[in-house]
Coordinates of C-alpha atoms and ligand atoms in Angstrom, one line a residue:
M1 CA 336.9 152.4 85.7
D2 CA 339.4 150.0 85.8
R3 CA 339.2 146.4 84.9
E4 CA 338.5 145.0 87.9
A5 CA 335.8 147.3 88.6
S6 CA 333.9 147.0 85.6
E7 CA 334.6 143.3 85.8
A8 CA 333.0 143.7 89.7
V9 CA 329.9 145.6 88.1
R10 CA 329.4 142.8 85.7
R11 CA 329.5 140.4 87.9
T12 CA 327.1 142.0 90.5
A13 CA 324.3 142.6 87.5
Q14 CA 324.5 139.0 86.6
K15 CA 321.9 137.0 88.1
A16 CA 323.4 134.1 90.2
R17 CA 322.6 130.5 89.4
I18 CA 322.2 127.0 91.3
T19 CA 324.4 124.8 90.1
R20 CA 324.4 121.9 92.2
I21 CA 322.4 120.3 94.9
D22 CA 323.5 117.3 97.4
I23 CA 321.4 115.4 99.6
T24 CA 323.1 113.2 102.4
H25 CA 321.6 111.0 104.9
H26 CA 323.2 109.9 108.2
Q27 CA 322.2 107.9 111.2
L28 CA 323.8 108.7 114.4
V29 CA 323.8 105.5 116.8
L30 CA 322.2 106.0 119.8
E31 CA 323.2 104.3 122.6
P32 CA 321.8 103.8 125.1
P33 CA 318.4 104.7 123.0
F34 CA 316.4 107.6 123.1
P35 CA 312.8 106.8 124.4
A36 CA 310.7 109.0 122.8
S37 CA 307.5 109.2 124.7
W38 CA 305.3 109.6 121.4
D39 CA 306.7 106.5 120.1
S40 CA 306.2 103.2 121.1
Q41 CA 309.5 101.8 119.5
P42 CA 313.1 103.0 121.6
R43 CA 314.7 104.7 119.4
R44 CA 318.3 103.2 118.5
K45 CA 319.3 105.8 115.6
F46 CA 318.7 109.2 115.0
P47 CA 318.3 109.7 111.2
A48 CA 319.6 113.0 109.4
T49 CA 319.0 114.3 105.7
I50 CA 321.3 117.5 104.9
V51 CA 320.6 119.3 101.6
R52 CA 323.2 121.7 100.2
V53 CA 322.6 123.6 97.8
H54 CA 325.7 125.4 95.9
D55 CA 325.4 128.7 93.4
D56 CA 328.0 129.4 90.5
A57 CA 329.9 132.1 92.8
G58 CA 330.7 128.9 95.4
H59 CA 327.7 130.0 98.3
V60 CA 326.6 126.9 99.7
G61 CA 323.1 127.0 101.5
I62 CA 322.5 123.5 104.2
G63 CA 319.1 122.7 105.4
S64 CA 317.6 119.6 107.0
G65 CA 314.8 118.0 108.0
D66 CA 312.6 115.2 105.9
A67 CA 314.3 112.2 104.2
M68 CA 313.5 113.9 100.5
Y69 CA 313.1 110.4 98.8
G70 CA 311.4 111.4 95.2
F71 CA 313.5 114.5 95.0
A72 CA 315.4 112.8 92.0
D73 CA 311.8 113.7 89.6
Y74 CA 311.6 117.4 90.5
Q75 CA 315.4 118.5 90.9
H76 CA 316.3 119.9 87.2
L77 CA 313.4 122.7 88.3
F78 CA 316.2 123.8 90.6
I79 CA 319.0 123.6 88.7
G80 CA 320.1 126.8 86.7
T81 CA 317.6 129.0 88.2
D82 CA 318.3 132.2 90.4
P83 CA 318.7 131.1 94.3
L84 CA 317.2 134.4 95.1
D85 CA 314.1 134.0 93.7
L86 CA 312.5 132.3 97.2
A87 CA 309.2 133.2 96.5
R88 CA 309.0 131.0 93.0
H89 CA 311.2 128.4 94.6
S90 CA 308.4 128.4 97.7
A91 CA 305.3 128.1 95.1
V92 CA 307.1 124.9 93.5
L93 CA 308.0 123.3 96.9
D94 CA 304.3 123.6 97.7
N95 CA 303.6 121.9 94.6
I96 CA 306.0 119.0 94.9
G97 CA 305.2 118.5 98.5
F98 CA 301.5 117.8 97.3
H99 CA 303.1 115.1 94.7
A100 CA 305.8 113.6 96.6
G101 CA 305.9 114.5 100.2
R102 CA 307.8 117.0 102.1
P103 CA 310.4 118.9 100.7
W104 CA 311.2 121.6 103.1
P105 CA 314.8 121.3 104.0
L106 CA 315.1 122.2 100.4
D107 CA 313.4 125.7 101.5
I108 CA 315.6 125.8 104.3
A109 CA 318.8 125.3 102.4
L110 CA 317.7 128.0 99.6
W111 CA 317.1 130.5 102.3
D112 CA 320.8 129.6 104.2
L113 CA 321.9 130.7 100.7
A114 CA 320.3 133.6 99.8
G115 CA 321.6 134.9 103.1
K116 CA 325.0 133.8 102.2
I117 CA 324.7 136.0 98.9
R118 CA 322.8 139.0 100.3
G119 CA 325.4 138.9 103.4
E120 CA 322.1 138.8 105.9
A121 CA 321.3 137.0 108.7
C122 CA 317.7 134.7 108.0
W123 CA 316.4 136.5 110.9
Q124 CA 317.0 140.0 109.2
M125 CA 315.4 138.4 105.8
A126 CA 312.1 136.7 107.7
G127 CA 311.2 140.1 109.0
G128 CA 313.9 141.7 111.2
R129 CA 311.7 141.8 114.3
S130 CA 314.5 140.6 116.3
N131 CA 317.6 138.9 116.6
R132 CA 316.6 136.7 120.1
I133 CA 314.2 134.6 121.6
R134 CA 313.2 132.8 124.6
A135 CA 313.6 128.9 124.6
Y136 CA 311.6 126.1 127.0
A137 CA 312.6 123.3 127.6
S138 CA 310.5 120.5 125.9
S139 CA 311.1 117.0 127.5
G140 CA 310.7 113.5 125.6
V141 CA 310.9 111.2 128.2
H142 CA 308.1 109.6 130.0
R143 CA 309.8 109.6 133.6
R144 CA 308.4 108.8 137.0
P145 CA 307.2 111.9 138.8
D146 CA 309.9 112.0 141.4
D147 CA 312.4 112.2 138.4
M148 CA 310.2 114.3 136.2
A149 CA 310.1 116.6 139.6
R150 CA 314.1 116.4 139.4
M151 CA 314.6 117.1 135.9
A152 CA 312.0 120.4 136.0
L153 CA 314.2 121.8 138.9
Q154 CA 317.1 121.7 136.7
V155 CA 315.3 123.0 133.7
V156 CA 314.6 126.2 136.2
E157 CA 318.2 126.4 137.4
R158 CA 319.6 126.5 133.7
G159 CA 317.3 129.5 133.7
F160 CA 314.4 128.1 131.2
P161 CA 311.1 130.1 132.1
A162 CA 309.1 127.0 131.1
L163 CA 308.9 123.5 130.5
K164 CA 306.7 120.9 128.5
I165 CA 305.7 117.4 129.9
R166 CA 304.6 114.3 127.9
F167 CA 300.8 112.4 128.8
G168 CA 300.6 109.2 127.5
R169 CA 301.7 106.6 129.9
P170 CA 299.4 103.3 130.0
Q171 CA 297.6 105.4 133.2
L172 CA 296.2 108.6 133.0
Q173 CA 296.4 108.8 136.8
D174 CA 300.2 108.2 136.1
D175 CA 300.5 111.2 133.7
F176 CA 298.1 113.6 136.2
A177 CA 300.5 112.7 139.6
V178 CA 303.6 113.2 137.1
L179 CA 302.0 117.0 137.1
A180 CA 301.2 117.2 140.3
A181 CA 304.9 116.2 141.2
V182 CA 306.7 118.9 138.9
R183 CA 303.8 121.3 140.3
D184 CA 304.6 120.8 143.3
A185 CA 308.3 121.0 143.3
V186 CA 308.8 123.9 141.2
G187 CA 305.9 126.1 142.2
D188 CA 305.5 129.5 139.9
R189 CA 308.9 129.4 139.3
L190 CA 307.7 127.5 135.4
E191 CA 305.0 127.7 133.1
L192 CA 304.3 124.4 132.4
M193 CA 302.9 123.1 129.1
V194 CA 301.2 119.1 128.2
D195 CA 301.7 117.7 125.2
C196 CA 298.5 115.4 124.9
N197 CA 300.2 113.8 121.2
Q198 CA 296.7 112.7 120.2
G199 CA 297.3 114.7 116.7
W200 CA 299.0 111.9 114.8
R201 CA 300.7 108.8 115.5
M202 CA 304.0 106.9 114.4
P203 CA 303.0 104.5 111.3
W204 CA 303.0 101.4 114.0
D205 CA 301.0 102.8 116.8
T206 CA 296.9 102.7 116.2
A207 CA 295.7 103.8 119.4
A208 CA 292.6 106.0 118.5
P209 CA 292.6 109.8 119.2
W210 CA 290.9 111.0 122.6
T211 CA 287.3 111.5 122.3
F212 CA 286.2 114.9 123.3
D213 CA 284.9 114.0 126.8
E214 CA 288.6 112.2 127.6
A215 CA 290.3 115.1 126.0
L216 CA 287.6 117.7 128.4
A217 CA 288.5 115.8 131.7
V218 CA 292.1 115.7 131.0
A219 CA 291.8 119.3 130.4
R220 CA 289.5 120.2 134.3
E221 CA 293.0 118.4 135.5
L222 CA 295.1 120.9 133.8
E223 CA 293.4 123.8 135.0
K224 CA 293.7 122.6 138.7
H225 CA 297.6 123.1 137.9
N226 CA 297.6 126.4 136.0
V227 CA 298.7 124.5 132.9
Y228 CA 300.0 127.4 130.2
W229 CA 298.6 125.2 127.2
M230 CA 297.4 122.0 126.3
E231 CA 299.1 120.8 122.9
E232 CA 297.3 118.5 120.8
P233 CA 294.5 117.2 122.8
L234 CA 292.6 115.7 119.4
H235 CA 293.3 114.5 116.5
R236 CA 294.9 117.2 114.0
G237 CA 291.2 117.3 111.9
D238 CA 288.8 117.1 114.8
Y239 CA 288.6 120.9 113.7
D240 CA 285.0 121.1 115.7
G241 CA 286.2 119.0 118.4
M242 CA 289.2 121.5 118.9
A243 CA 286.7 124.4 119.0
R244 CA 284.5 123.2 121.0
L245 CA 287.3 122.3 123.7
R246 CA 288.6 125.8 123.6
K247 CA 285.1 127.3 124.6
A248 CA 284.7 124.9 127.3
V249 CA 288.1 125.2 129.3
S250 CA 289.7 128.4 131.4
P251 CA 291.2 130.6 128.6
A252 CA 294.2 130.8 131.0
L253 CA 294.4 126.9 129.6
R254 CA 295.6 127.4 125.7
I255 CA 295.0 125.1 123.2
A256 CA 298.2 124.8 120.9
G257 CA 298.4 122.3 117.8
G258 CA 299.0 122.3 114.5
E259 CA 302.9 120.7 114.1
M260 CA 302.4 118.4 111.5
T261 CA 299.5 120.5 109.6
R262 CA 300.7 120.7 105.9
E263 CA 298.7 122.8 104.2
R264 CA 298.0 126.8 104.2
Y265 CA 294.5 125.9 103.7
E266 CA 294.4 123.6 106.6
F267 CA 295.9 126.6 108.8
D268 CA 292.9 129.1 107.3
Q269 CA 290.5 126.5 108.3
L270 CA 292.5 126.6 111.8
L271 CA 292.0 130.0 112.0
A272 CA 288.4 130.4 110.8
R273 CA 287.4 128.1 113.4
D274 CA 289.2 129.4 116.4
C275 CA 290.3 126.0 116.6
L276 CA 293.4 126.9 118.8
D277 CA 295.2 129.7 120.6
V278 CA 298.6 128.4 119.8
F279 CA 299.6 127.3 116.2
Q280 CA 303.0 125.3 116.2
P281 CA 303.9 124.2 112.4
D282 CA 307.8 123.6 112.2
V283 CA 309.3 125.3 109.1
A284 CA 311.4 121.8 108.7
C285 CA 308.0 119.9 108.3
S286 CA 305.0 122.7 107.1
L287 CA 305.2 125.3 104.2
G288 CA 309.2 126.3 105.0
M289 CA 310.5 130.0 105.3
E290 CA 308.6 131.4 102.9
G291 CA 305.4 129.9 103.9
L292 CA 305.7 130.1 107.6
R293 CA 306.9 134.0 107.5
K294 CA 303.2 134.1 105.7
L295 CA 301.6 132.3 108.4
A296 CA 303.1 134.0 111.1
Q297 CA 301.4 137.6 110.3
A298 CA 298.4 135.9 109.6
V299 CA 298.2 134.0 113.0
E300 CA 299.0 137.2 115.0
A301 CA 296.3 139.4 113.1
H302 CA 294.0 136.6 114.6
G303 CA 295.3 137.5 118.4
K304 CA 296.7 134.1 118.3
V305 CA 300.4 133.0 119.1
F306 CA 303.1 131.8 116.5
T307 CA 305.5 129.1 118.2
P308 CA 306.8 126.6 116.3
H309 CA 307.4 122.9 116.9
T310 CA 311.0 122.0 116.7
W311 CA 311.6 118.5 117.8
G312 CA 314.6 117.8 114.2
N313 CA 317.8 118.4 114.7
G314 CA 320.2 121.4 115.1
I315 CA 319.6 122.5 111.6
G316 CA 315.8 122.7 111.9
L317 CA 316.0 124.2 115.1
A318 CA 318.4 126.7 113.7
A319 CA 315.9 127.7 111.0
N320 CA 312.7 127.7 113.4
L321 CA 314.8 130.0 115.7
H322 CA 315.4 132.9 112.9
L323 CA 312.0 132.6 111.5
T324 CA 310.4 132.9 114.6
A325 CA 312.5 135.5 116.2
G326 CA 312.7 137.5 112.8
A327 CA 309.0 137.1 111.8
A328 CA 307.2 136.8 115.0
S329 CA 307.0 137.9 118.7
A330 CA 306.3 134.5 120.4
P331 CA 306.7 134.5 124.3
F332 CA 309.0 131.3 124.1
I333 CA 310.1 128.8 121.3
E334 CA 310.3 124.9 122.0
F335 CA 313.7 123.7 122.4
P336 CA 314.0 120.0 122.6
Y337 CA 316.1 118.8 125.9
D338 CA 315.9 116.1 127.9
P339 CA 319.0 114.9 129.2
P340 CA 320.9 112.6 129.4
E341 CA 318.3 110.6 127.1
W342 CA 317.9 113.8 124.8
S343 CA 320.8 116.2 124.9
I344 CA 322.2 118.9 123.2
A345 CA 325.1 116.9 122.2
R346 CA 322.9 114.3 120.3
R347 CA 320.0 116.6 118.9
D348 CA 323.2 119.1 117.3
F349 CA 325.4 116.4 116.3
M350 CA 326.3 118.1 112.8
L351 CA 327.1 121.1 114.4
K352 CA 330.5 122.8 115.6
N353 CA 328.2 124.9 117.8
P354 CA 325.6 123.3 119.5
I355 CA 322.9 125.4 119.9
D356 CA 322.3 126.5 123.9
I357 CA 320.8 128.8 126.3
D358 CA 321.8 131.8 128.4
S359 CA 321.3 131.6 131.8
E360 CA 317.6 133.7 131.6
G361 CA 316.7 131.1 128.7
W362 CA 317.6 133.4 125.8
I363 CA 319.0 132.5 122.4
T364 CA 320.4 135.5 120.7
L365 CA 321.3 134.8 116.8
S366 CA 324.2 136.2 114.6
D367 CA 324.6 139.0 112.2
A368 CA 326.8 136.0 110.3
P369 CA 324.9 135.5 106.6
G370 CA 322.3 132.9 106.3
L371 CA 321.7 130.7 109.4
G372 CA 325.2 131.3 110.7
L373 CA 325.6 127.4 111.2
S374 CA 329.4 125.8 111.6
I375 CA 329.0 122.2 110.1
D376 CA 331.1 119.5 111.7
E377 CA 332.1 117.5 108.5
D378 CA 333.9 115.1 110.0
I379 CA 331.2 114.0 112.0
L380 CA 328.7 114.0 109.1
A381 CA 331.3 111.7 107.4
A382 CA 331.6 108.9 110.1
T383 CA 327.2 109.3 110.1
L384 CA 327.1 108.6 105.9
G385 CA 324.8 106.1 104.9
S386 CA 324.1 107.4 101.2
S387 CA 324.1 110.2 99.0
S388 CA 322.8 112.1 95.9
T389 CA 324.1 114.8 93.7
Y390 CA 322.1 116.6 91.1
G391 CA 323.2 118.8 88.5
Ligands
MG401 MG1 304.0 118.3 120.0

């Protein structure tokens, strides 16, 4: 063996090491603002936290999601460790999640890094079931019935198979009018979902969640319009209410939830008590790539649907796409889309190649290692607020 070849063997035999973690905080100014239907305060800025993990061979993994405040106390648990020890990292992150808030952007970055080291795409690492997945348009703005009907027709034109509309206007009758107008406009060309947004609130919003009777009355209206699923009809912890509601409604109206459920044991309760038909944890908010890969198996073993919430930025969306295409068999996945207030350009502002669907609503993932993302460093520099480097 010549020197070069033996050097190569020595390097592959040697374990890689994590040498550095960078966390940067960015804010994209939203002008005009985005009036998210689930938030009483219009959004004038779109914050993004970017996490990068470096190894000693020059690979860099990237992730995004929660702000990672408090991570300084725990960074030493990763520096110097083997980047490919994903199960160990997932267990440590689960503990950090208990003590200090959601650290899952780091898990996404570690998967991206591991994919780059192994030369494998994340959808392959997640199980390799498929490299493509269909998307549903997820609206985010409370529009008037005629405007929402127009928007729904654009969604049909674009090739989406389904559209999710938002309830939560001051008068329920106005929500019903929007649903009727949309169904009228699109007929059976779209599956329709309704997000009731009763599972959790923004810190400043104090309205009580719906009661069982209120949720059931809404469900009866959704049945009339052949709605595919009813999302978060009750508080996230109302297991009895969800199980009762599921039994009370037509089986054609699926009950969906779990987008901000944090712990594996809580998902196990939701499964054991038959609370939901559709499970929606987001890889950027709950359990990370490794945790959700396992949860997806449990959900599908119970005959339920696993299809994540993805309402973050393009990096989080990409992570959810890889995880779900690779590990699950979802009918479709959330694709935040409600232009002009919520455009692909805003959502994916840090990506050089924003994520879009083809003419039939499919997203095909590349074989490029990791998440296969190309980052727009110029826009990240222009939107930078603060940064921390560890290692
Ligand atoms: Mg939702």
